[in-house]
PDB file of C-alpha atoms in Angstrom:
ATOM      1  CA  MET A   1      70.056  -1.811 199.070  1.00 93.00           C
ATOM      2  CA  LYS A   2      71.247   0.954 196.911  1.00 97.00           C
ATOM      3  CA  THR A   3      68.995   3.897 196.097  1.00 98.00           C
ATOM      4  CA  GLY A   4      69.839   6.906 193.607  1.00 98.00           C
ATOM      5  CA  VAL A   5      67.860  10.537 194.515  1.00 98.00           C
ATOM      6  CA  ILE A   6      67.821  11.972 191.408  1.00 98.00           C
ATOM      7  CA  ILE A   7      69.018  16.009 191.680  1.00 98.00           C
ATOM      8  CA  PHE A   8      67.642  18.521 189.398  1.00 98.00           C
ATOM      9  CA  PRO A   9      68.482  22.155 189.245  1.00 97.00           C
ATOM     10  CA  GLY A  10      65.839  23.791 191.960  1.00 97.00           C
ATOM     11  CA  SER A  11      65.683  19.896 194.042  1.00 98.00           C
ATOM     12  CA  ASN A  12      65.207  20.870 197.858  1.00 97.00           C
ATOM     13  CA  CYS A  13      64.493  17.559 199.309  1.00 98.00           C
ATOM     14  CA  ASP A  14      66.949  15.835 197.829  1.00 98.00           C
ATOM     15  CA  GLN A  15      69.404  15.841 200.760  1.00 98.00           C
ATOM     16  CA  ASP A  16      66.520  14.828 203.061  1.00 98.00           C
ATOM     17  CA  CYS A  17      65.790  11.440 200.894  1.00 98.00           C
ATOM     18  CA  LEU A  18      69.652  10.988 200.976  1.00 98.00           C
ATOM     19  CA  ASP A  19      69.948  11.147 204.567  1.00 98.00           C
ATOM     20  CA  VAL A  20      66.879   8.994 205.428  1.00 98.00           C
ATOM     21  CA  SER A  21      67.970   6.385 202.986  1.00 98.00           C
ATOM     22  CA  GLU A  22      71.457   6.489 204.343  1.00 97.00           C
ATOM     23  CA  ARG A  23      71.669   7.646 208.021  1.00 97.00           C
ATOM     24  CA  VAL A  24      68.019   6.523 209.138  1.00 97.00           C
ATOM     25  CA  MET A  25      67.534   3.044 206.934  1.00 97.00           C
ATOM     26  CA  GLY A  26      71.237   2.456 206.837  1.00 97.00           C
ATOM     27  CA  TRP A  27      70.950   2.098 202.731  1.00 97.00           C
ATOM     28  CA  GLU A  28      73.849   3.117 200.373  1.00 97.00           C
ATOM     29  CA  ALA A  29      72.461   6.391 198.785  1.00 98.00           C
ATOM     30  CA  ILE A  30      73.957   7.922 195.469  1.00 98.00           C
ATOM     31  CA  PRO A  31      73.491  11.434 194.679  1.00 98.00           C
ATOM     32  CA  CYS A  32      72.668  11.481 190.744  1.00 98.00           C
ATOM     33  CA  TRP A  33      72.779  14.779 188.685  1.00 98.00           C
ATOM     34  CA  HIS A  34      70.428  15.295 185.950  1.00 97.00           C
ATOM     35  CA  ARG A  35      72.389  15.296 183.242  1.00 96.00           C
ATOM     36  CA  ASP A  36      74.291  12.304 184.099  1.00 97.00           C
ATOM     37  CA  ALA A  37      73.359   8.395 183.165  1.00 96.00           C
ATOM     38  CA  LEU A  38      71.790   6.672 186.048  1.00 97.00           C
ATOM     39  CA  PRO A  39      74.315   4.397 188.216  1.00 97.00           C
ATOM     40  CA  PRO A  40      74.159   0.784 187.614  1.00 96.00           C
ATOM     41  CA  GLY A  41      72.675  -1.633 189.952  1.00 96.00           C
ATOM     42  CA  LEU A  42      70.370   0.427 191.816  1.00 98.00           C
ATOM     43  CA  ASP A  43      67.652  -1.211 193.904  1.00 97.00           C
ATOM     44  CA  LEU A  44      65.318   2.191 194.274  1.00 98.00           C
ATOM     45  CA  VAL A  45      65.235   5.561 192.461  1.00 98.00           C
ATOM     46  CA  ILE A  46      63.605   8.361 194.200  1.00 98.00           C
ATOM     47  CA  LEU A  47      62.776  11.786 192.634  1.00 98.00           C
ATOM     48  CA  PRO A  48      62.675  14.240 195.515  1.00 98.00           C
ATOM     49  CA  GLY A  49      60.929  17.238 196.178  1.00 98.00           C
ATOM     50  CA  GLY A  50      61.547  20.836 195.041  1.00 97.00           C
ATOM     51  CA  PHE A  51      60.923  23.450 192.313  1.00 97.00           C
ATOM     52  CA  SER A  52      63.001  22.067 189.597  1.00 97.00           C
ATOM     53  CA  HIS A  53      63.619  24.593 186.842  1.00 96.00           C
ATOM     54  CA  GLY A  54      61.677  26.943 189.110  1.00 95.00           C
ATOM     55  CA  ASP A  55      58.395  24.846 188.176  1.00 94.00           C
ATOM     56  CA  TYR A  56      58.735  27.194 184.713  1.00 95.00           C
ATOM     57  CA  LEU A  57      56.185  26.088 182.051  1.00 95.00           C
ATOM     58  CA  ARG A  58      54.709  23.839 184.542  1.00 96.00           C
ATOM     59  CA  ALA A  59      56.124  22.013 187.645  1.00 97.00           C
ATOM     60  CA  GLY A  60      58.036  19.351 186.721  1.00 97.00           C
ATOM     61  CA  ALA A  61      57.780  19.656 182.993  1.00 97.00           C
ATOM     62  CA  ILE A  62      60.969  20.784 182.156  1.00 96.00           C
ATOM     63  CA  ALA A  63      62.768  18.029 184.816  1.00 97.00           C
ATOM     64  CA  ALA A  64      60.745  15.455 183.019  1.00 97.00           C
ATOM     65  CA  ARG A  65      62.502  15.640 179.557  1.00 95.00           C
ATOM     66  CA  ALA A  66      66.230  15.773 181.152  1.00 95.00           C
ATOM     67  CA  PRO A  67      68.657  13.155 180.175  1.00 95.00           C
ATOM     68  CA  VAL A  68      68.519  11.081 183.291  1.00 97.00           C
ATOM     69  CA  MET A  69      64.947  10.476 182.629  1.00 98.00           C
ATOM     70  CA  ALA A  70      65.196   8.273 179.996  1.00 97.00           C
ATOM     71  CA  ASP A  71      67.445   5.964 182.257  1.00 98.00           C
ATOM     72  CA  VAL A  72      64.544   6.290 184.784  1.00 98.00           C
ATOM     73  CA  ALA A  73      62.028   5.251 182.443  1.00 98.00           C
ATOM     74  CA  ARG A  74      63.919   2.224 181.306  1.00 98.00           C
ATOM     75  CA  PHE A  75      64.838   1.458 184.971  1.00 98.00           C
ATOM     76  CA  ALA A  76      60.671   1.353 185.328  1.00 98.00           C
ATOM     77  CA  GLN A  77      60.124  -0.506 182.522  1.00 98.00           C
ATOM     78  CA  ALA A  78      62.669  -3.288 183.676  1.00 97.00           C
ATOM     79  CA  GLY A  79      60.525  -3.066 186.916  1.00 97.00           C
ATOM     80  CA  GLY A  80      62.653  -1.345 189.036  1.00 97.00           C
ATOM     81  CA  PRO A  81      61.076   0.609 191.888  1.00 98.00           C
ATOM     82  CA  VAL A  82      60.422   4.419 191.559  1.00 98.00           C
ATOM     83  CA  LEU A  83      59.338   6.605 194.320  1.00 98.00           C
ATOM     84  CA  GLY A  84      58.248  10.216 192.903  1.00 98.00           C
ATOM     85  CA  ILE A  85      57.621  12.614 196.352  1.00 98.00           C
ATOM     86  CA  CYS A  86      56.198  16.056 195.583  1.00 98.00           C
ATOM     87  CA  ASN A  87      57.833  17.437 192.799  1.00 98.00           C
ATOM     88  CA  GLY A  88      59.075  13.994 192.058  1.00 98.00           C
ATOM     89  CA  PHE A  89      55.189  13.005 191.831  1.00 98.00           C
ATOM     90  CA  GLN A  90      54.952  15.786 189.240  1.00 98.00           C
ATOM     91  CA  ILE A  91      57.736  14.955 187.020  1.00 98.00           C
ATOM     92  CA  LEU A  92      56.718  11.426 187.104  1.00 98.00           C
ATOM     93  CA  CYS A  93      53.462  12.580 185.598  1.00 98.00           C
ATOM     94  CA  GLU A  94      55.107  15.011 183.071  1.00 97.00           C
ATOM     95  CA  ALA A  95      57.393  11.856 182.128  1.00 97.00           C
ATOM     96  CA  GLY A  96      54.008   9.661 181.339  1.00 97.00           C
ATOM     97  CA  LEU A  97      55.156   7.201 183.861  1.00 98.00           C
ATOM     98  CA  LEU A  98      52.237   7.751 185.867  1.00 98.00           C
ATOM     99  CA  PRO A  99      48.781   8.910 184.503  1.00 98.00           C
ATOM    100  CA  GLY A 100      47.294  12.285 185.297  1.00 98.00           C
ATOM    101  CA  ALA A 101      48.447  15.833 185.855  1.00 98.00           C
ATOM    102  CA  LEU A 102      48.792  17.799 189.157  1.00 98.00           C
ATOM    103  CA  ARG A 103      47.402  20.942 188.911  1.00 96.00           C
ATOM    104  CA  ILE A 104      47.525  24.625 190.839  1.00 95.00           C
ATOM    105  CA  ASN A 105      45.837  23.733 194.232  1.00 97.00           C
ATOM    106  CA  ARG A 106      42.082  24.770 194.017  1.00 95.00           C
ATOM    107  CA  ASP A 107      42.631  27.931 196.509  1.00 95.00           C
ATOM    108  CA  LEU A 108      45.490  28.970 194.752  1.00 94.00           C
ATOM    109  CA  ILE A 109      47.488  28.969 197.972  1.00 96.00           C
ATOM    110  CA  PHE A 110      51.137  27.258 198.600  1.00 97.00           C
ATOM    111  CA  HIS A 111      50.035  24.487 201.554  1.00 98.00           C
ATOM    112  CA  CYS A 112      52.238  23.763 204.072  1.00 98.00           C
ATOM    113  CA  GLU A 113      50.669  21.663 206.955  1.00 97.00           C
ATOM    114  CA  ASP A 114      50.483  18.075 208.399  1.00 97.00           C
ATOM    115  CA  VAL A 115      47.726  15.997 206.728  1.00 98.00           C
ATOM    116  CA  TRP A 116      46.286  12.659 207.789  1.00 98.00           C
ATOM    117  CA  LEU A 117      46.247  10.067 204.724  1.00 98.00           C
ATOM    118  CA  ARG A 118      44.469   6.899 204.587  1.00 98.00           C
ATOM    119  CA  VAL A 119      46.415   3.904 202.727  1.00 98.00           C
ATOM    120  CA  GLU A 120      44.429   2.563 200.726  1.00 98.00           C
ATOM    121  CA  ARG A 121      46.540  -0.736 199.816  1.00 97.00           C
ATOM    122  CA  ARG A 122      48.642  -2.563 202.263  1.00 97.00           C
ATOM    123  CA  ASP A 123      49.857  -5.375 199.974  1.00 96.00           C
ATOM    124  CA  THR A 124      52.218  -3.006 197.834  1.00 97.00           C
ATOM    125  CA  ARG A 125      55.802  -2.670 197.980  1.00 97.00           C
ATOM    126  CA  PHE A 126      55.412   1.089 198.739  1.00 98.00           C
ATOM    127  CA  THR A 127      52.998   0.378 201.349  1.00 98.00           C
ATOM    128  CA  SER A 128      53.391  -3.128 203.168  1.00 97.00           C
ATOM    129  CA  ALA A 129      54.774  -1.802 206.515  1.00 97.00           C
ATOM    130  CA  CYS A 130      52.200   1.252 206.465  1.00 98.00           C
ATOM    131  CA  PRO A 131      49.604   1.358 209.236  1.00 98.00           C
ATOM    132  CA  GLU A 132      45.920   2.346 208.072  1.00 98.00           C
ATOM    133  CA  ARG A 133      46.146   5.986 208.977  1.00 98.00           C
ATOM    134  CA  ILE A 134      49.489   7.624 208.384  1.00 98.00           C
ATOM    135  CA  GLN A 135      50.406  11.681 208.805  1.00 98.00           C
ATOM    136  CA  MET A 136      52.731  13.610 206.845  1.00 97.00           C
ATOM    137  CA  PRO A 137      53.688  17.284 205.748  1.00 98.00           C
ATOM    138  CA  ILE A 138      52.585  18.874 202.460  1.00 98.00           C
ATOM    139  CA  ALA A 139      54.380  21.456 201.228  1.00 98.00           C
ATOM    140  CA  HIS A 140      53.100  22.345 197.893  1.00 98.00           C
ATOM    141  CA  ARG A 141      50.971  24.915 195.424  1.00 97.00           C
ATOM    142  CA  GLU A 142      50.706  22.323 192.530  1.00 97.00           C
ATOM    143  CA  GLY A 143      49.286  19.006 194.169  1.00 98.00           C
ATOM    144  CA  ASN A 144      45.492  19.046 193.096  1.00 98.00           C
ATOM    145  CA  TYR A 145      45.588  15.724 191.201  1.00 98.00           C
ATOM    146  CA  TYR A 146      43.574  15.338 188.058  1.00 98.00           C
ATOM    147  CA  ALA A 147      42.638  12.448 185.786  1.00 97.00           C
ATOM    148  CA  ASP A 148      40.274  12.376 183.050  1.00 96.00           C
ATOM    149  CA  ARG A 149      37.102  10.173 183.947  1.00 96.00           C
ATOM    150  CA  GLU A 150      38.529   7.024 182.079  1.00 97.00           C
ATOM    151  CA  THR A 151      41.662   6.982 183.720  1.00 98.00           C
ATOM    152  CA  LEU A 152      40.374   7.725 187.049  1.00 98.00           C
ATOM    153  CA  ALA A 153      38.162   4.637 186.811  1.00 98.00           C
ATOM    154  CA  ARG A 154      40.874   2.524 185.820  1.00 98.00           C
ATOM    155  CA  LEU A 155      43.155   3.669 188.759  1.00 98.00           C
ATOM    156  CA  GLU A 156      40.082   3.156 191.534  1.00 98.00           C
ATOM    157  CA  GLY A 157      39.097  -0.155 189.509  1.00 98.00           C
ATOM    158  CA  GLN A 158      42.502  -1.412 189.698  1.00 98.00           C
ATOM    159  CA  GLY A 159      43.496  -0.240 192.926  1.00 98.00           C
ATOM    160  CA  LEU A 160      46.223   1.989 192.109  1.00 98.00           C
ATOM    161  CA  VAL A 161      45.077   5.007 194.827  1.00 98.00           C
ATOM    162  CA  LEU A 162      47.574   4.117 197.625  1.00 98.00           C
ATOM    163  CA  PHE A 163      47.109   7.723 199.681  1.00 98.00           C
ATOM    164  CA  ARG A 164      43.790   9.424 199.892  1.00 98.00           C
ATOM    165  CA  TYR A 165      43.711  12.591 202.313  1.00 98.00           C
ATOM    166  CA  GLU A 166      41.534  12.121 204.985  1.00 98.00           C
ATOM    167  CA  GLU A 167      40.565  16.019 204.318  1.00 98.00           C
ATOM    168  CA  ASN A 168      41.202  17.285 200.967  1.00 98.00           C
ATOM    169  CA  PRO A 169      43.625  20.226 201.165  1.00 98.00           C
ATOM    170  CA  ASN A 170      44.079  21.125 197.376  1.00 98.00           C
ATOM    171  CA  GLY A 171      41.066  19.872 195.358  1.00 97.00           C
ATOM    172  CA  SER A 172      42.661  16.760 194.045  1.00 98.00           C
ATOM    173  CA  VAL A 173      40.045  14.314 192.395  1.00 98.00           C
ATOM    174  CA  ASN A 174      38.737  11.586 194.727  1.00 98.00           C
ATOM    175  CA  ASP A 175      41.013  12.575 197.628  1.00 98.00           C
ATOM    176  CA  ILE A 176      43.907  11.321 195.971  1.00 98.00           C
ATOM    177  CA  ALA A 177      47.406  11.785 197.564  1.00 98.00           C
ATOM    178  CA  GLY A 178      49.468   9.212 195.960  1.00 98.00           C
ATOM    179  CA  ILE A 179      48.915   6.864 193.131  1.00 98.00           C
ATOM    180  CA  MET A 180      51.279   3.729 191.688  1.00 98.00           C
ATOM    181  CA  SER A 181      51.619   2.233 188.136  1.00 98.00           C
ATOM    182  CA  GLU A 182      49.834  -0.639 186.797  1.00 97.00           C
ATOM    183  CA  ALA A 183      52.854  -2.544 187.065  1.00 97.00           C
ATOM    184  CA  GLY A 184      53.155  -1.400 190.493  1.00 97.00           C
ATOM    185  CA  ASN A 185      56.764  -0.308 190.859  1.00 98.00           C
ATOM    186  CA  VAL A 186      56.329   3.430 190.206  1.00 98.00           C
ATOM    187  CA  CYS A 187      54.525   5.512 192.770  1.00 98.00           C
ATOM    188  CA  GLY A 188      53.972   9.467 192.887  1.00 98.00           C
ATOM    189  CA  MET A 189      52.748  10.959 196.182  1.00 98.00           C
ATOM    190  CA  MET A 190      52.331  14.538 197.023  1.00 98.00           C
ATOM    191  CA  PRO A 191      53.077  14.210 200.858  1.00 98.00           C
ATOM    192  CA  HIS A 192      56.755  14.038 202.201  1.00 98.00           C
ATOM    193  CA  PRO A 193      57.765  10.732 204.108  1.00 98.00           C
ATOM    194  CA  GLU A 194      61.292  11.664 204.032  1.00 98.00           C
ATOM    195  CA  ARG A 195      60.381  14.750 206.323  1.00 97.00           C
ATOM    196  CA  ALA A 196      58.374  12.430 208.724  1.00 98.00           C
ATOM    197  CA  SER A 197      60.753   9.707 209.342  1.00 97.00           C
ATOM    198  CA  GLU A 198      62.559  10.647 212.324  1.00 96.00           C
ATOM    199  CA  ASP A 199      61.319  11.281 216.338  1.00 96.00           C
ATOM    200  CA  VAL A 200      63.530  14.818 215.942  1.00 95.00           C
ATOM    201  CA  LEU A 201      60.895  15.738 212.995  1.00 94.00           C
ATOM    202  CA  GLY A 202      57.906  15.344 215.367  1.00 93.00           C
ATOM    203  CA  CYS A 203      56.597  12.493 213.378  1.00 95.00           C
ATOM    204  CA  THR A 204      58.470   8.745 212.315  1.00 97.00           C
ATOM    205  CA  ASP A 205      54.940   7.561 209.872  1.00 98.00           C
ATOM    206  CA  GLY A 206      56.938   8.564 206.803  1.00 98.00           C
ATOM    207  CA  ARG A 207      59.436   5.982 207.658  1.00 98.00           C
ATOM    208  CA  SER A 208      56.581   2.920 207.142  1.00 98.00           C
ATOM    209  CA  VAL A 209      57.273   4.077 203.179  1.00 98.00           C
ATOM    210  CA  PHE A 210      60.762   3.354 203.269  1.00 98.00           C
ATOM    211  CA  GLU A 211      60.677   0.136 205.650  1.00 97.00           C
ATOM    212  CA  SER A 212      58.021  -1.033 202.697  1.00 98.00           C
ATOM    213  CA  LEU A 213      60.340  -0.446 200.426  1.00 97.00           C
ATOM    214  CA  ALA A 214      63.480  -2.528 202.124  1.00 95.00           C
ATOM    215  CA  LEU A 215      60.799  -5.494 202.504  1.00 94.00           C
ATOM    216  CA  ALA A 216      60.109  -5.509 199.138  1.00 91.00           C
ATOM    217  CA  THR A 217      63.339  -5.459 197.807  1.00 83.00           C
ATOM    218  CA  GLY A 218      64.527  -8.418 200.060  1.00 72.00           C
ATOM    219  CA  VAL A 219      68.147  -6.733 200.176  1.00 58.00           C
ATOM    220  CA  GLY A 220      67.772  -5.709 203.819  1.00 49.00           C
ATOM    221  CA  ASN A 221      70.501  -2.948 204.708  1.00 48.00           C
TER     222      ASN A 221
ATOM    223  CA  MET B   1      69.547  28.046 153.451  1.00 63.00           C
ATOM    224  CA  GLY B   2      66.066  27.824 155.608  1.00 86.00           C
ATOM    225  CA  SER B   3      63.444  30.239 156.311  1.00 92.00           C
ATOM    226  CA  HIS B   4      63.136  32.167 159.213  1.00 94.00           C
ATOM    227  CA  PHE B   5      59.490  31.739 160.999  1.00 96.00           C
ATOM    228  CA  GLU B   6      57.774  33.596 163.724  1.00 96.00           C
ATOM    229  CA  ALA B   7      55.550  31.389 165.556  1.00 97.00           C
ATOM    230  CA  GLU B   8      52.734  31.290 168.645  1.00 98.00           C
ATOM    231  CA  VAL B   9      51.474  28.838 170.500  1.00 98.00           C
ATOM    232  CA  THR B  10      48.288  29.338 172.757  1.00 98.00           C
ATOM    233  CA  VAL B  11      48.021  26.866 175.641  1.00 98.00           C
ATOM    234  CA  MET B  12      44.760  26.970 177.509  1.00 98.00           C
ATOM    235  CA  PRO B  13      43.479  24.484 180.112  1.00 96.00           C
ATOM    236  CA  LYS B  14      40.694  22.070 178.784  1.00 96.00           C
ATOM    237  CA  PRO B  15      37.352  23.308 179.234  1.00 94.00           C
ATOM    238  CA  GLU B  16      36.361  19.729 181.644  1.00 92.00           C
ATOM    239  CA  VAL B  17      39.484  20.956 183.903  1.00 94.00           C
ATOM    240  CA  ALA B  18      38.694  23.085 186.595  1.00 91.00           C
ATOM    241  CA  ASP B  19      40.732  26.534 186.675  1.00 93.00           C
ATOM    242  CA  PRO B  20      40.807  28.431 190.101  1.00 92.00           C
ATOM    243  CA  GLN B  21      42.939  31.124 188.492  1.00 93.00           C
ATOM    244  CA  GLY B  22      39.971  32.102 186.214  1.00 95.00           C
ATOM    245  CA  GLN B  23      37.500  31.527 188.604  1.00 94.00           C
ATOM    246  CA  ALA B  24      39.676  33.992 190.911  1.00 93.00           C
ATOM    247  CA  ILE B  25      39.949  36.520 188.477  1.00 93.00           C
ATOM    248  CA  GLU B  26      36.553  36.085 187.791  1.00 94.00           C
ATOM    249  CA  GLN B  27      34.947  37.198 191.204  1.00 93.00           C
ATOM    250  CA  ALA B  28      37.457  40.043 191.142  1.00 92.00           C
ATOM    251  CA  LEU B  29      36.206  41.268 187.861  1.00 92.00           C
ATOM    252  CA  ALA B  30      32.630  41.285 189.219  1.00 90.00           C
ATOM    253  CA  ARG B  31      33.687  42.389 192.800  1.00 89.00           C
ATOM    254  CA  LEU B  32      35.884  45.533 191.058  1.00 86.00           C
ATOM    255  CA  ALA B  33      32.738  47.553 189.184  1.00 81.00           C
ATOM    256  CA  LEU B  34      34.974  49.631 187.313  1.00 86.00           C
ATOM    257  CA  SER B  35      33.895  52.599 185.727  1.00 88.00           C
ATOM    258  CA  GLY B  36      33.159  52.114 182.332  1.00 89.00           C
ATOM    259  CA  THR B  37      31.929  48.551 182.751  1.00 88.00           C
ATOM    260  CA  GLU B  38      28.599  49.267 184.470  1.00 89.00           C
ATOM    261  CA  GLY B  39      25.775  46.621 183.119  1.00 89.00           C
ATOM    262  CA  VAL B  40      28.668  44.551 181.742  1.00 90.00           C
ATOM    263  CA  ARG B  41      29.408  40.918 183.437  1.00 90.00           C
ATOM    264  CA  ALA B  42      32.329  38.831 182.843  1.00 92.00           C
ATOM    265  CA  SER B  43      32.051  35.472 182.934  1.00 94.00           C
ATOM    266  CA  HIS B  44      33.470  32.060 182.084  1.00 94.00           C
ATOM    267  CA  VAL B  45      37.304  33.463 182.373  1.00 96.00           C
ATOM    268  CA  ARG B  46      40.068  30.924 181.569  1.00 96.00           C
ATOM    269  CA  VAL B  47      43.709  31.730 182.101  1.00 96.00           C
ATOM    270  CA  GLY B  48      46.307  30.122 179.583  1.00 97.00           C
ATOM    271  CA  LYS B  49      49.483  31.151 178.235  1.00 96.00           C
ATOM    272  CA  VAL B  50      51.208  32.097 175.123  1.00 98.00           C
ATOM    273  CA  VAL B  51      54.526  31.058 173.830  1.00 97.00           C
ATOM    274  CA  HIS B  52      56.090  32.901 171.847  1.00 97.00           C
ATOM    275  CA  LEU B  53      58.994  31.427 169.297  1.00 96.00           C
ATOM    276  CA  GLU B  54      60.925  31.987 166.091  1.00 96.00           C
ATOM    277  CA  LEU B  55      62.170  28.695 163.879  1.00 96.00           C
ATOM    278  CA  GLU B  56      64.467  28.109 161.327  1.00 95.00           C
ATOM    279  CA  ALA B  57      63.476  25.448 158.847  1.00 95.00           C
ATOM    280  CA  ALA B  58      63.698  24.461 155.215  1.00 95.00           C
ATOM    281  CA  ASP B  59      60.084  25.307 154.424  1.00 94.00           C
ATOM    282  CA  ARG B  60      56.512  26.496 156.050  1.00 94.00           C
ATOM    283  CA  ALA B  61      55.285  22.850 156.200  1.00 95.00           C
ATOM    284  CA  SER B  62      58.626  21.314 158.394  1.00 96.00           C
ATOM    285  CA  ALA B  63      58.212  24.609 160.390  1.00 96.00           C
ATOM    286  CA  GLU B  64      54.476  23.716 161.155  1.00 97.00           C
ATOM    287  CA  ARG B  65      55.231  20.337 161.704  1.00 97.00           C
ATOM    288  CA  ALA B  66      57.606  20.721 164.502  1.00 97.00           C
ATOM    289  CA  LEU B  67      55.738  23.404 166.025  1.00 98.00           C
ATOM    290  CA  GLU B  68      52.855  20.747 166.723  1.00 97.00           C
ATOM    291  CA  ALA B  69      55.525  18.447 168.231  1.00 97.00           C
ATOM    292  CA  LEU B  70      56.839  20.869 170.349  1.00 97.00           C
ATOM    293  CA  ALA B  71      53.263  21.819 171.898  1.00 98.00           C
ATOM    294  CA  ASP B  72      52.072  18.335 171.916  1.00 97.00           C
ATOM    295  CA  ARG B  73      55.273  16.825 173.818  1.00 95.00           C
ATOM    296  CA  VAL B  74      56.475  19.891 176.013  1.00 97.00           C
ATOM    297  CA  LEU B  75      54.684  23.103 175.944  1.00 98.00           C
ATOM    298  CA  ALA B  76      51.067  21.905 176.524  1.00 98.00           C
ATOM    299  CA  ASN B  77      50.143  19.051 179.088  1.00 97.00           C
ATOM    300  CA  PRO B  78      47.746  17.130 176.789  1.00 95.00           C
ATOM    301  CA  ASN B  79      46.212  15.748 180.300  1.00 95.00           C
ATOM    302  CA  ILE B  80      44.988  19.113 181.266  1.00 96.00           C
ATOM    303  CA  GLU B  81      45.430  21.416 178.350  1.00 97.00           C
ATOM    304  CA  SER B  82      44.564  21.929 174.770  1.00 97.00           C
ATOM    305  CA  PHE B  83      46.689  24.371 172.476  1.00 98.00           C
ATOM    306  CA  SER B  84      46.589  25.934 169.142  1.00 98.00           C
ATOM    307  CA  CYS B  85      49.438  26.840 166.832  1.00 98.00           C
ATOM    308  CA  SER B  86      50.073  29.947 164.443  1.00 97.00           C
ATOM    309  CA  ILE B  87      53.199  30.682 162.188  1.00 96.00           C
ATOM    310  CA  ARG B  88      53.720  33.655 160.227  1.00 91.00           C
ATOM    311  CA  ASP B  89      54.945  33.595 156.677  1.00 81.00           C
ATOM    312  CA  PRO B  90      58.944  34.887 156.690  1.00 73.00           C
ATOM    313  CA  LYS B  91      58.951  38.703 156.361  1.00 65.00           C
TER     314      LYS B  91
END
């Protein structure tokens, strides 16, 4: 399994994602600079968390228009799996690869805490190895998911909501913490599975997301 | 040789999208009771942003077209924000 982790100026979870991919999962992990082309032969692209371009204009807005994102869009168009975590989720929405937008939290406060998530679908390539409930940290100020009424009805109707907060920390509509695209190969989530993938980090629930991806890709290690 | 235009894009959260910044400011204004504001209540506070830019373009029409495209594709997120553009003729 060969995964690319995109690095934007201001990304700060890129090393965590590379580390989980390489050391915990045993994959080949390639850092990809935002101005460069996506390397060929990837089985997975991860957009990591952070504050790309200082969150100027809107969180993820400038990164979504980076040169590498045209390649990421083509990769997704061809069915390649893309996982956006936190800022990565914001970037995917800004790039139009996922519907909706992440607004400033309801209470205007940066939330850094562990949350419990309900895994709404356990038959997707992002969640097939997940248990019904998982715990993960969140760390964001713009995690308040919004989609207009029609989009929300479509997300719910088609079962595209993958993760829901048990206790809503940020005001997200329908307690949404993570969604996937209609084609099922692009997933965005505000909680950080890469920060909950080892015993030493206090929680290993997040690893189930990466294990799901490994199962789905069928490449093994 | 093109002309030089000054332009401004105002970006606001859409009416149906909650604006927690506006709500927080509204509450603060109500609490403050500044002298000179007695008997007046501020409501419907919304926070947006203004982007000022200068454009070099062949003519006003192409400057307007470009400004609209920049606002729609970059400066505003149409999922949650609306925008209005204004442009000033070259001095």
